mmCIF file of C-alpha atoms in Angstrom:
data_model
loop_
_atom_site.group_PDB
_atom_site.id
_atom_site.type_symbol
_atom_site.label_atom_id
_atom_site.label_comp_id
_atom_site.label_asym_id
_atom_site.label_seq_id
_atom_site.Cartn_x
_atom_site.Cartn_y
_atom_site.Cartn_z
ATOM 1 C CA MET A 94 17.682 25.703 3.998
ATOM 2 C CA ALA A 95 15.952 23.863 6.849
ATOM 3 C CA GLU A 96 12.434 24.941 7.789
ATOM 4 C CA ALA A 97 11.595 26.633 11.088
ATOM 5 C CA ILE A 98 10.356 24.198 13.717
ATOM 6 C CA LEU A 99 6.922 24.791 15.156
ATOM 7 C CA LYS A 100 6.152 23.959 18.784
ATOM 8 C CA THR A 101 2.971 21.982 18.154
ATOM 9 C CA SER A 102 1.690 19.346 15.761
ATOM 10 C CA ARG A 103 -1.855 18.969 14.441
ATOM 11 C CA GLN A 104 -2.763 15.303 14.565
ATOM 12 C CA TRP A 105 -5.367 12.578 14.822
ATOM 13 C CA ARG A 106 -5.564 9.717 17.298
ATOM 14 C CA VAL A 107 -7.572 6.492 17.358
ATOM 15 C CA THR A 108 -9.257 6.707 20.765
ATOM 16 C CA GLY A 109 -11.368 3.550 20.479
ATOM 17 C CA TYR A 110 -12.739 0.942 18.126
ATOM 18 C CA ASP A 111 -16.316 2.078 17.616
ATOM 19 C CA GLY A 112 -15.940 3.341 14.059
ATOM 20 C CA PHE A 113 -14.698 6.535 12.472
ATOM 21 C CA ASP A 114 -16.057 8.635 15.346
ATOM 22 C CA SER A 115 -13.200 7.120 17.356
ATOM 23 C CA LEU A 116 -10.876 9.385 15.362
ATOM 24 C CA LYS A 117 -10.117 12.508 17.420
ATOM 25 C CA PHE A 118 -8.296 15.622 16.187
ATOM 26 C CA SER A 119 -6.051 17.688 18.448
ATOM 27 C CA GLU A 120 -3.003 19.906 18.608
ATOM 28 C CA GLU A 121 -0.163 18.622 20.776
ATOM 29 C CA ALA A 122 3.441 19.480 21.560
ATOM 30 C CA ILE A 123 5.832 18.158 18.938
ATOM 31 C CA PRO A 124 7.600 14.952 19.986
ATOM 32 C CA THR A 125 11.105 15.092 21.414
ATOM 33 C CA ILE A 126 13.489 13.298 19.072
ATOM 34 C CA GLY A 127 15.793 10.593 20.313
ATOM 35 C CA ASP A 128 19.460 10.231 19.403
ATOM 36 C CA ASN A 129 18.618 8.028 16.399
ATOM 37 C CA GLU A 130 15.467 9.831 15.268
ATOM 38 C CA VAL A 131 14.592 12.516 12.759
ATOM 39 C CA LEU A 132 11.877 15.130 13.082
ATOM 40 C CA VAL A 133 9.822 15.372 9.890
ATOM 41 C CA LYS A 134 7.349 17.996 8.722
ATOM 42 C CA ILE A 135 4.804 15.857 6.892
ATOM 43 C CA HIS A 136 3.465 17.465 3.717
ATOM 44 C CA GLY A 137 1.562 14.531 2.199
ATOM 45 C CA ALA A 138 -0.029 11.296 3.369
ATOM 46 C CA SER A 139 -2.235 8.606 1.866
ATOM 47 C CA LEU A 140 -4.815 6.131 3.123
ATOM 48 C CA ASN A 141 -4.907 2.351 2.974
ATOM 49 C CA PHE A 142 -7.531 -0.268 3.779
ATOM 50 C CA ARG A 143 -5.689 -0.971 7.052
ATOM 51 C CA ASP A 144 -6.415 2.578 8.186
ATOM 52 C CA ILE A 145 -10.144 1.957 7.796
ATOM 53 C CA ILE A 146 -10.244 -1.268 9.776
ATOM 54 C CA ILE A 147 -8.153 -0.061 12.752
ATOM 55 C CA PRO A 148 -10.880 2.199 14.252
ATOM 56 C CA LEU A 149 -13.409 -0.518 13.412
ATOM 57 C CA GLY A 150 -11.544 -2.966 15.669
ATOM 58 C CA LYS A 151 -10.841 -5.370 12.796
ATOM 59 C CA TYR A 152 -7.080 -4.954 12.432
ATOM 60 C CA PRO A 153 -5.454 -8.392 12.963
ATOM 61 C CA PHE A 154 -2.014 -7.099 13.969
ATOM 62 C CA PRO A 155 -0.558 -5.375 17.068
ATOM 63 C CA GLN A 156 -1.707 -1.840 17.809
ATOM 64 C CA LYS A 157 -1.247 0.505 20.728
ATOM 65 C CA PRO A 158 -4.053 2.462 22.385
ATOM 66 C CA ASN A 159 -4.553 6.077 21.315
ATOM 67 C CA VAL A 160 -2.217 5.648 18.351
ATOM 68 C CA VAL A 161 -1.681 8.333 15.724
ATOM 69 C CA PRO A 162 -2.980 6.540 12.589
ATOM 70 C CA GLY A 163 -1.441 6.404 9.125
ATOM 71 C CA SER A 164 1.571 4.605 7.688
ATOM 72 C CA ASP A 165 2.117 6.588 4.488
ATOM 73 C CA GLY A 166 3.813 9.965 4.715
ATOM 74 C CA ALA A 167 6.268 12.170 2.852
ATOM 75 C CA GLY A 168 7.872 15.358 4.056
ATOM 76 C CA THR A 169 10.954 17.363 4.936
ATOM 77 C CA VAL A 170 13.461 16.648 7.689
ATOM 78 C CA LEU A 171 13.419 19.459 10.270
ATOM 79 C CA ALA A 172 15.982 18.188 12.778
ATOM 80 C CA ILE A 173 18.071 15.089 13.527
ATOM 81 C CA GLY A 174 19.258 13.306 16.651
ATOM 82 C CA LYS A 175 22.939 13.349 17.533
ATOM 83 C CA ASN A 176 23.629 9.836 16.223
ATOM 84 C CA VAL A 177 21.747 10.174 12.913
ATOM 85 C CA THR A 178 23.932 9.649 9.833
ATOM 86 C CA ARG A 179 21.470 8.848 7.021
ATOM 87 C CA PHE A 180 19.733 12.244 6.733
ATOM 88 C CA GLN A 181 20.207 15.978 7.182
ATOM 89 C CA PRO A 182 17.730 18.826 7.790
ATOM 90 C CA GLY A 183 16.089 19.782 4.504
ATOM 91 C CA ASP A 184 16.127 16.243 3.049
ATOM 92 C CA LYS A 185 12.889 15.029 1.469
ATOM 93 C CA VAL A 186 11.888 11.623 2.843
ATOM 94 C CA VAL A 187 9.174 8.954 2.770
ATOM 95 C CA THR A 188 8.157 6.713 5.670
ATOM 96 C CA THR A 189 8.235 2.926 5.623
ATOM 97 C CA LEU A 190 5.323 1.068 7.189
ATOM 98 C CA LEU A 191 7.392 -1.433 9.187
ATOM 99 C CA GLN A 192 9.998 0.751 10.852
ATOM 100 C CA ARG A 193 12.334 -2.094 11.856
ATOM 101 C CA HIS A 194 12.068 -4.248 8.713
ATOM 102 C CA ILE A 195 15.288 -3.218 7.015
ATOM 103 C CA ALA A 196 15.960 -6.225 4.764
ATOM 104 C CA GLY A 197 15.395 -9.949 4.468
ATOM 105 C CA SER A 198 12.545 -11.962 5.937
ATOM 106 C CA LEU A 199 10.023 -10.596 8.407
ATOM 107 C CA THR A 200 10.889 -11.051 12.099
ATOM 108 C CA PRO A 201 8.650 -10.693 15.177
ATOM 109 C CA SER A 202 10.406 -7.436 16.075
ATOM 110 C CA ALA A 203 9.911 -6.013 12.584
ATOM 111 C CA ALA A 204 6.291 -7.118 12.482
ATOM 112 C CA ASP A 205 5.662 -5.201 15.707
ATOM 113 C CA SER A 206 6.940 -1.892 14.304
ATOM 114 C CA SER A 207 4.065 -0.702 12.130
ATOM 115 C CA LEU A 208 3.359 3.000 11.774
ATOM 116 C CA GLY A 209 -0.220 3.790 12.634
ATOM 117 C CA GLY A 210 -0.553 0.450 14.435
ATOM 118 C CA SER A 211 2.017 -0.222 17.130
ATOM 119 C CA ILE A 212 3.909 3.078 16.549
ATOM 120 C CA ASP A 213 2.484 6.583 16.083
ATOM 121 C CA GLY A 214 1.965 7.219 12.395
ATOM 122 C CA THR A 215 1.695 9.916 9.756
ATOM 123 C CA PHE A 216 -1.705 11.617 10.039
ATOM 124 C CA ARG A 217 -0.118 14.621 11.734
ATOM 125 C CA SER A 218 1.775 17.701 10.654
ATOM 126 C CA ILE A 219 5.072 16.878 12.432
ATOM 127 C CA GLY A 220 6.370 13.499 13.577
ATOM 128 C CA ALA A 221 9.514 11.831 14.912
ATOM 129 C CA PHE A 222 10.717 8.653 13.195
ATOM 130 C CA ASP A 223 13.656 6.299 13.530
ATOM 131 C CA GLU A 224 16.224 7.144 10.854
ATOM 132 C CA GLN A 225 16.143 3.462 9.809
ATOM 133 C CA GLY A 226 12.405 3.727 9.075
ATOM 134 C CA ILE A 227 12.500 6.375 6.359
ATOM 135 C CA VAL A 228 13.964 6.541 2.851
ATOM 136 C CA LYS A 229 14.980 9.213 0.365
ATOM 137 C CA MET A 230 11.990 10.547 -1.577
ATOM 138 C CA PRO A 231 12.154 9.965 -5.350
ATOM 139 C CA GLU A 232 12.934 13.100 -7.338
ATOM 140 C CA GLY A 233 10.111 14.328 -9.549
ATOM 141 C CA LEU A 234 7.197 13.315 -7.333
ATOM 142 C CA SER A 235 4.939 15.546 -5.274
ATOM 143 C CA PHE A 236 4.727 14.842 -1.559
ATOM 144 C CA THR A 237 1.273 13.258 -1.922
ATOM 145 C CA GLU A 238 2.464 11.078 -4.804
ATOM 146 C CA ALA A 239 5.518 9.947 -2.828
ATOM 147 C CA ALA A 240 3.395 9.138 0.217
ATOM 148 C CA THR A 241 1.548 6.431 -1.729
ATOM 149 C CA LEU A 242 4.711 4.327 -1.940
ATOM 150 C CA SER A 243 4.942 3.382 1.755
ATOM 151 C CA CYS A 244 2.315 0.636 1.731
ATOM 152 C CA ALA A 245 0.621 0.044 -1.630
ATOM 153 C CA GLY A 246 3.731 0.651 -3.704
ATOM 154 C CA VAL A 247 6.131 -1.600 -1.836
ATOM 155 C CA THR A 248 3.457 -4.274 -1.302
ATOM 156 C CA ALA A 249 3.034 -4.521 -5.060
ATOM 157 C CA TRP A 250 6.807 -4.494 -5.574
ATOM 158 C CA ASN A 251 7.292 -7.293 -3.040
ATOM 159 C CA SER A 252 4.484 -9.321 -4.632
ATOM 160 C CA LEU A 253 6.085 -9.173 -8.064
ATOM 161 C CA PHE A 254 9.800 -9.270 -7.266
ATOM 162 C CA GLY A 255 10.218 -10.235 -3.616
ATOM 163 C CA GLN A 256 10.578 -14.021 -3.814
ATOM 164 C CA PRO A 257 13.847 -15.267 -5.338
ATOM 165 C CA GLY A 258 13.158 -17.699 -8.143
ATOM 166 C CA ARG A 259 9.552 -16.547 -8.543
ATOM 167 C CA GLU A 260 10.028 -12.955 -9.660
ATOM 168 C CA LEU A 261 7.748 -11.768 -12.443
ATOM 169 C CA THR A 262 9.748 -11.708 -15.681
ATOM 170 C CA PRO A 263 9.220 -10.423 -19.241
ATOM 171 C CA GLY A 264 6.485 -12.268 -21.121
ATOM 172 C CA GLN A 265 4.868 -13.771 -18.031
ATOM 173 C CA TRP A 266 1.226 -13.207 -17.096
ATOM 174 C CA LEU A 267 -0.033 -11.260 -14.070
ATOM 175 C CA LEU A 268 -3.628 -11.016 -12.848
ATOM 176 C CA THR A 269 -4.645 -7.935 -10.849
ATOM 177 C CA GLN A 270 -7.936 -7.079 -9.144
ATOM 178 C CA GLY A 271 -9.642 -3.711 -9.332
ATOM 179 C CA THR A 272 -8.248 -0.179 -9.285
ATOM 180 C CA GLY A 273 -6.964 0.134 -5.734
ATOM 181 C CA GLY A 274 -3.437 1.247 -4.985
ATOM 182 C CA VAL A 275 -1.724 -2.168 -4.806
ATOM 183 C CA SER A 276 -3.380 -3.401 -7.999
ATOM 184 C CA LEU A 277 -2.511 -0.280 -9.998
ATOM 185 C CA PHE A 278 1.104 -0.296 -8.821
ATOM 186 C CA ALA A 279 1.371 -4.004 -9.679
ATOM 187 C CA LEU A 280 0.071 -3.334 -13.181
ATOM 188 C CA GLN A 281 2.518 -0.476 -13.706
ATOM 189 C CA PHE A 282 5.517 -2.439 -12.385
ATOM 190 C CA ALA A 283 4.592 -5.486 -14.461
ATOM 191 C CA LYS A 284 4.382 -3.519 -17.693
ATOM 192 C CA ALA A 285 7.701 -1.829 -16.904
ATOM 193 C CA VAL A 286 9.459 -5.222 -16.967
ATOM 194 C CA GLY A 287 7.636 -6.456 -20.079
ATOM 195 C CA ALA A 288 5.078 -8.754 -18.462
ATOM 196 C CA ARG A 289 1.492 -9.180 -19.671
ATOM 197 C CA VAL A 290 -1.416 -8.168 -17.446
ATOM 198 C CA ILE A 291 -5.031 -9.245 -17.124
ATOM 199 C CA ALA A 292 -6.938 -6.829 -14.905
ATOM 200 C CA THR A 293 -10.396 -7.191 -13.401
ATOM 201 C CA THR A 294 -12.720 -4.309 -12.605
ATOM 202 C CA SER A 295 -16.319 -3.607 -11.662
ATOM 203 C CA SER A 296 -17.074 -0.892 -14.199
ATOM 204 C CA ASN A 297 -16.393 0.140 -17.758
ATOM 205 C CA GLU A 298 -15.390 3.596 -16.526
ATOM 206 C CA LYS A 299 -12.590 2.174 -14.356
ATOM 207 C CA ALA A 300 -11.605 -0.058 -17.270
ATOM 208 C CA LYS A 301 -10.548 3.061 -19.186
ATOM 209 C CA LEU A 302 -7.847 3.765 -16.605
ATOM 210 C CA LEU A 303 -6.620 0.159 -16.683
ATOM 211 C CA GLU A 304 -6.399 0.326 -20.452
ATOM 212 C CA ARG A 305 -4.560 3.655 -20.330
ATOM 213 C CA ILE A 306 -1.799 2.316 -18.070
ATOM 214 C CA GLY A 307 -1.260 -0.789 -20.147
ATOM 215 C CA ALA A 308 -3.510 -3.704 -19.177
ATOM 216 C CA ASP A 309 -3.460 -6.251 -22.006
ATOM 217 C CA HIS A 310 -6.914 -7.632 -21.172
ATOM 218 C CA ILE A 311 -9.670 -6.324 -18.912
ATOM 219 C CA ILE A 312 -12.499 -8.397 -17.433
ATOM 220 C CA ASN A 313 -15.583 -6.889 -15.815
ATOM 221 C CA TYR A 314 -16.149 -9.270 -12.921
ATOM 222 C CA ARG A 315 -19.734 -8.128 -12.468
ATOM 223 C CA GLU A 316 -20.515 -9.286 -15.991
ATOM 224 C CA THR A 317 -18.257 -12.373 -16.001
ATOM 225 C CA TRP A 318 -18.733 -14.320 -12.773
ATOM 226 C CA ASN A 319 -16.142 -16.968 -13.748
ATOM 227 C CA TRP A 320 -13.491 -14.348 -14.462
ATOM 228 C CA GLY A 321 -10.684 -16.620 -13.256
ATOM 229 C CA GLU A 322 -11.539 -19.231 -15.856
ATOM 230 C CA ARG A 323 -11.848 -16.481 -18.466
ATOM 231 C CA ALA A 324 -8.404 -15.165 -17.545
ATOM 232 C CA LYS A 325 -6.933 -18.613 -18.039
ATOM 233 C CA GLU A 326 -8.541 -18.803 -21.469
ATOM 234 C CA LEU A 327 -6.896 -15.510 -22.399
ATOM 235 C CA THR A 328 -3.462 -17.054 -21.774
ATOM 236 C CA GLY A 329 -4.193 -19.803 -24.274
ATOM 237 C CA GLY A 330 -5.394 -22.138 -21.555
ATOM 238 C CA VAL A 331 -2.060 -22.223 -19.735
ATOM 239 C CA GLY A 332 -2.952 -19.891 -16.862
ATOM 240 C CA VAL A 333 -1.348 -16.833 -15.308
ATOM 241 C CA ASP A 334 2.016 -16.960 -13.576
ATOM 242 C CA LEU A 335 1.070 -14.679 -10.690
ATOM 243 C CA VAL A 336 -2.075 -13.330 -9.022
ATOM 244 C CA VAL A 337 -1.981 -10.376 -6.649
ATOM 245 C CA GLU A 338 -4.960 -11.242 -4.447
ATOM 246 C CA VAL A 339 -6.245 -8.132 -2.674
ATOM 247 C CA ALA A 340 -9.894 -8.965 -2.011
ATOM 248 C CA GLY A 341 -9.611 -12.106 0.122
ATOM 249 C CA ALA A 342 -12.215 -14.782 0.661
ATOM 250 C CA ALA A 343 -14.671 -13.482 -1.929
ATOM 251 C CA THR A 344 -12.278 -13.892 -4.864
ATOM 252 C CA MET A 345 -9.782 -16.604 -3.966
ATOM 253 C CA GLN A 346 -11.531 -19.427 -5.804
ATOM 254 C CA GLN A 347 -11.479 -17.552 -9.093
ATOM 255 C CA SER A 348 -7.896 -16.421 -8.495
ATOM 256 C CA VAL A 349 -6.886 -20.075 -8.150
ATOM 257 C CA ALA A 350 -8.863 -20.935 -11.300
ATOM 258 C CA SER A 351 -6.754 -18.449 -13.275
ATOM 259 C CA LEU A 352 -3.371 -19.908 -12.240
ATOM 260 C CA LYS A 353 -1.076 -22.062 -14.307
ATOM 261 C CA LEU A 354 0.518 -25.189 -12.871
ATOM 262 C CA ASP A 355 3.159 -24.060 -10.364
ATOM 263 C CA GLY A 356 1.818 -20.510 -10.465
ATOM 264 C CA THR A 357 1.839 -18.172 -7.453
ATOM 265 C CA MET A 358 -0.919 -16.390 -5.587
ATOM 266 C CA CYS A 359 0.245 -13.478 -3.407
ATOM 267 C CA VAL A 360 -2.366 -12.763 -0.727
ATOM 268 C CA VAL A 361 -1.964 -9.152 0.351
ATOM 269 C CA GLY A 362 -5.278 -8.249 1.972
ATOM 270 C CA PHE A 363 -9.023 -8.706 2.337
ATOM 271 C CA VAL A 364 -10.621 -5.547 0.994
ATOM 272 C CA GLY A 365 -13.578 -7.675 -0.115
ATOM 273 C CA GLY A 366 -14.468 -8.501 3.482
ATOM 274 C CA ASP A 367 -15.328 -11.959 4.809
ATOM 275 C CA GLY A 368 -16.698 -13.193 1.482
ATOM 276 C CA ASN A 369 -20.308 -13.685 2.667
ATOM 277 C CA GLY A 370 -19.861 -17.437 2.984
ATOM 278 C CA ALA A 371 -17.845 -17.909 -0.221
ATOM 279 C CA GLU A 372 -15.887 -21.146 -0.418
ATOM 280 C CA VAL A 373 -12.223 -20.524 0.339
ATOM 281 C CA PRO A 374 -9.349 -22.790 -0.762
ATOM 282 C CA ASN A 375 -7.925 -24.836 2.121
ATOM 283 C CA LEU A 376 -4.339 -25.777 2.891
ATOM 284 C CA LEU A 377 -4.530 -28.933 0.764
ATOM 285 C CA ASP A 378 -5.547 -26.960 -2.295
ATOM 286 C CA PRO A 379 -2.013 -25.816 -3.279
ATOM 287 C CA TRP A 380 -0.967 -29.481 -3.323
ATOM 288 C CA LEU A 381 -4.014 -30.733 -5.207
ATOM 289 C CA LYS A 382 -3.875 -27.977 -7.831
ATOM 290 C CA HIS A 383 -0.123 -27.340 -7.820
ATOM 291 C CA TYR A 384 0.360 -23.675 -6.974
ATOM 292 C CA ALA A 385 2.206 -21.667 -4.329
ATOM 293 C CA VAL A 386 0.781 -19.097 -1.914
ATOM 294 C CA ARG A 387 2.641 -16.145 -0.386
ATOM 295 C CA GLY A 388 1.206 -14.047 2.400
ATOM 296 C CA ILE A 389 2.472 -10.464 2.176
ATOM 297 C CA SER A 390 1.774 -7.624 4.585
ATOM 298 C CA VAL A 391 4.030 -5.010 2.944
ATOM 299 C CA GLY A 392 7.784 -5.084 2.221
ATOM 300 C CA ASN A 393 11.140 -4.181 3.747
ATOM 301 C CA ARG A 394 13.155 -0.969 3.484
ATOM 302 C CA SER A 395 15.610 -2.454 1.009
ATOM 303 C CA GLN A 396 12.739 -3.316 -1.330
ATOM 304 C CA MET A 397 11.268 0.153 -0.920
ATOM 305 C CA GLU A 398 14.584 1.788 -1.784
ATOM 306 C CA ALA A 399 14.840 -0.354 -4.933
ATOM 307 C CA MET A 400 11.263 0.561 -5.875
ATOM 308 C CA CYS A 401 11.942 4.280 -5.305
ATOM 309 C CA ARG A 402 14.965 4.120 -7.617
ATOM 310 C CA ALA A 403 12.843 2.444 -10.280
ATOM 311 C CA VAL A 404 10.090 5.060 -9.960
ATOM 312 C CA GLU A 405 12.573 7.930 -10.166
ATOM 313 C CA ALA A 406 14.173 6.429 -13.277
ATOM 314 C CA ASN A 407 10.845 5.878 -15.067
ATOM 315 C CA LEU A 408 8.473 8.609 -13.916
ATOM 316 C CA GLU A 409 6.513 8.632 -17.158
ATOM 317 C CA ASN A 410 5.265 5.081 -16.644
ATOM 318 C CA LEU A 411 5.567 4.598 -12.877
ATOM 319 C CA ARG A 412 4.101 7.822 -11.526
ATOM 320 C CA PRO A 413 1.661 6.927 -8.706
ATOM 321 C CA ILE A 414 -2.004 7.197 -9.623
ATOM 322 C CA ILE A 415 -3.916 9.439 -7.243
ATOM 323 C CA ASP A 416 -7.668 9.846 -6.998
ATOM 324 C CA SER A 417 -9.015 13.148 -8.279
ATOM 325 C CA ARG A 418 -10.268 14.031 -4.803
ATOM 326 C CA THR A 419 -7.649 15.108 -2.234
ATOM 327 C CA PHE A 420 -8.380 15.967 1.406
ATOM 328 C CA LYS A 421 -6.853 18.265 4.023
ATOM 329 C CA LEU A 422 -5.609 16.884 7.340
ATOM 330 C CA GLU A 423 -8.661 18.272 9.159
ATOM 331 C CA GLN A 424 -10.884 16.319 6.702
ATOM 332 C CA LEU A 425 -9.455 12.914 7.602
ATOM 333 C CA LYS A 426 -12.819 11.440 8.621
ATOM 334 C CA GLU A 427 -14.252 12.418 5.244
ATOM 335 C CA ALA A 428 -11.286 10.746 3.561
ATOM 336 C CA TYR A 429 -11.951 7.549 5.550
ATOM 337 C CA GLU A 430 -15.601 7.589 4.507
ATOM 338 C CA TYR A 431 -14.658 8.176 0.883
ATOM 339 C CA LEU A 432 -12.171 5.314 0.760
ATOM 340 C CA ASN A 433 -14.620 3.058 2.574
ATOM 341 C CA SER A 434 -17.289 3.809 -0.045
ATOM 342 C CA GLY A 435 -15.121 2.313 -2.793
ATOM 343 C CA GLY A 436 -15.685 5.278 -5.075
ATOM 344 C CA ASN A 437 -12.004 6.131 -5.430
ATOM 345 C CA VAL A 438 -9.827 5.355 -8.432
ATOM 346 C CA GLY A 439 -6.225 5.235 -7.279
ATOM 347 C CA LYS A 440 -4.862 6.361 -3.942
ATOM 348 C CA VAL A 441 -6.803 8.660 -1.602
ATOM 349 C CA CYS A 442 -4.379 11.322 -0.397
ATOM 350 C CA ILE A 443 -4.087 13.920 2.352
ATOM 351 C CA ASP A 444 -2.491 17.286 1.598
ATOM 352 C CA ILE A 445 -0.987 18.570 4.850
ATOM 353 C CA ASP A 446 -0.311 22.320 4.900
#
């Protein structure tokens, strides 16, 4: 049975780029849905590094003024436009980050369709979304768990399986960095297909989680500065097949040091900041050292649907890992501060009443 539709939505907006105080909370009339849109009551959302840098004015992609932030959301369809065929009221759904990236390679139009950037996002209680920009929620997950799939989940999936001819396969080696959402998803997906994983971390406490979800080797990068070289040693001197590079300039040199000949480095973000002057590989480096580089912002809807099917079929091993601390919608600023502190293990989530 479909839920009753409220007249207003509680939501946040990014009103400037002066820091987290630019986030403003309000209650507004629910959006009017278009012929191809669905109205969704959002029950769960999750944060990503991109959410932090948008109000700081550091987001390198298109964004509209006064945007509702957030790309990751899961909820229940309340109503549908007259031309909608993919969903019905009562369906449980998850948002995609790039609303117009349905399949194939990224296009300019798809790149300019990001929730929480160029389109109003998910940090609200009710939102309208294009029917092409949402997918069926995997059975067996909570709304907060499902919300983590929109960005971190599909980014990891794309990194491992999104390039024909370079998909991660059984027996190959993957290197992940830290215990953020993308890295943990990548580790889980890799183990599900029988690959071997070397994971880096900053603490022995976080290493326990990495060990629990299947990492074959764990390197504390605070204790082992040349962790890339150490990772290569662990493969018998051959090198890893794939690195999911989440930190950026600060770690790229060691990521390259870990790679085998003709290995791949997927660059998916820069959570480590500008690197404080660290030397960064240049465009000649892939030729000189014989490796490939992929730049990945997220993934398309087709990839997300494949990932959701995999998660639903293997919940025991692919259940999203959520930080022990969950926030309410009204506590969004606190959630931003918490994620920015780096104290989280797994995804930081928002429980929306």
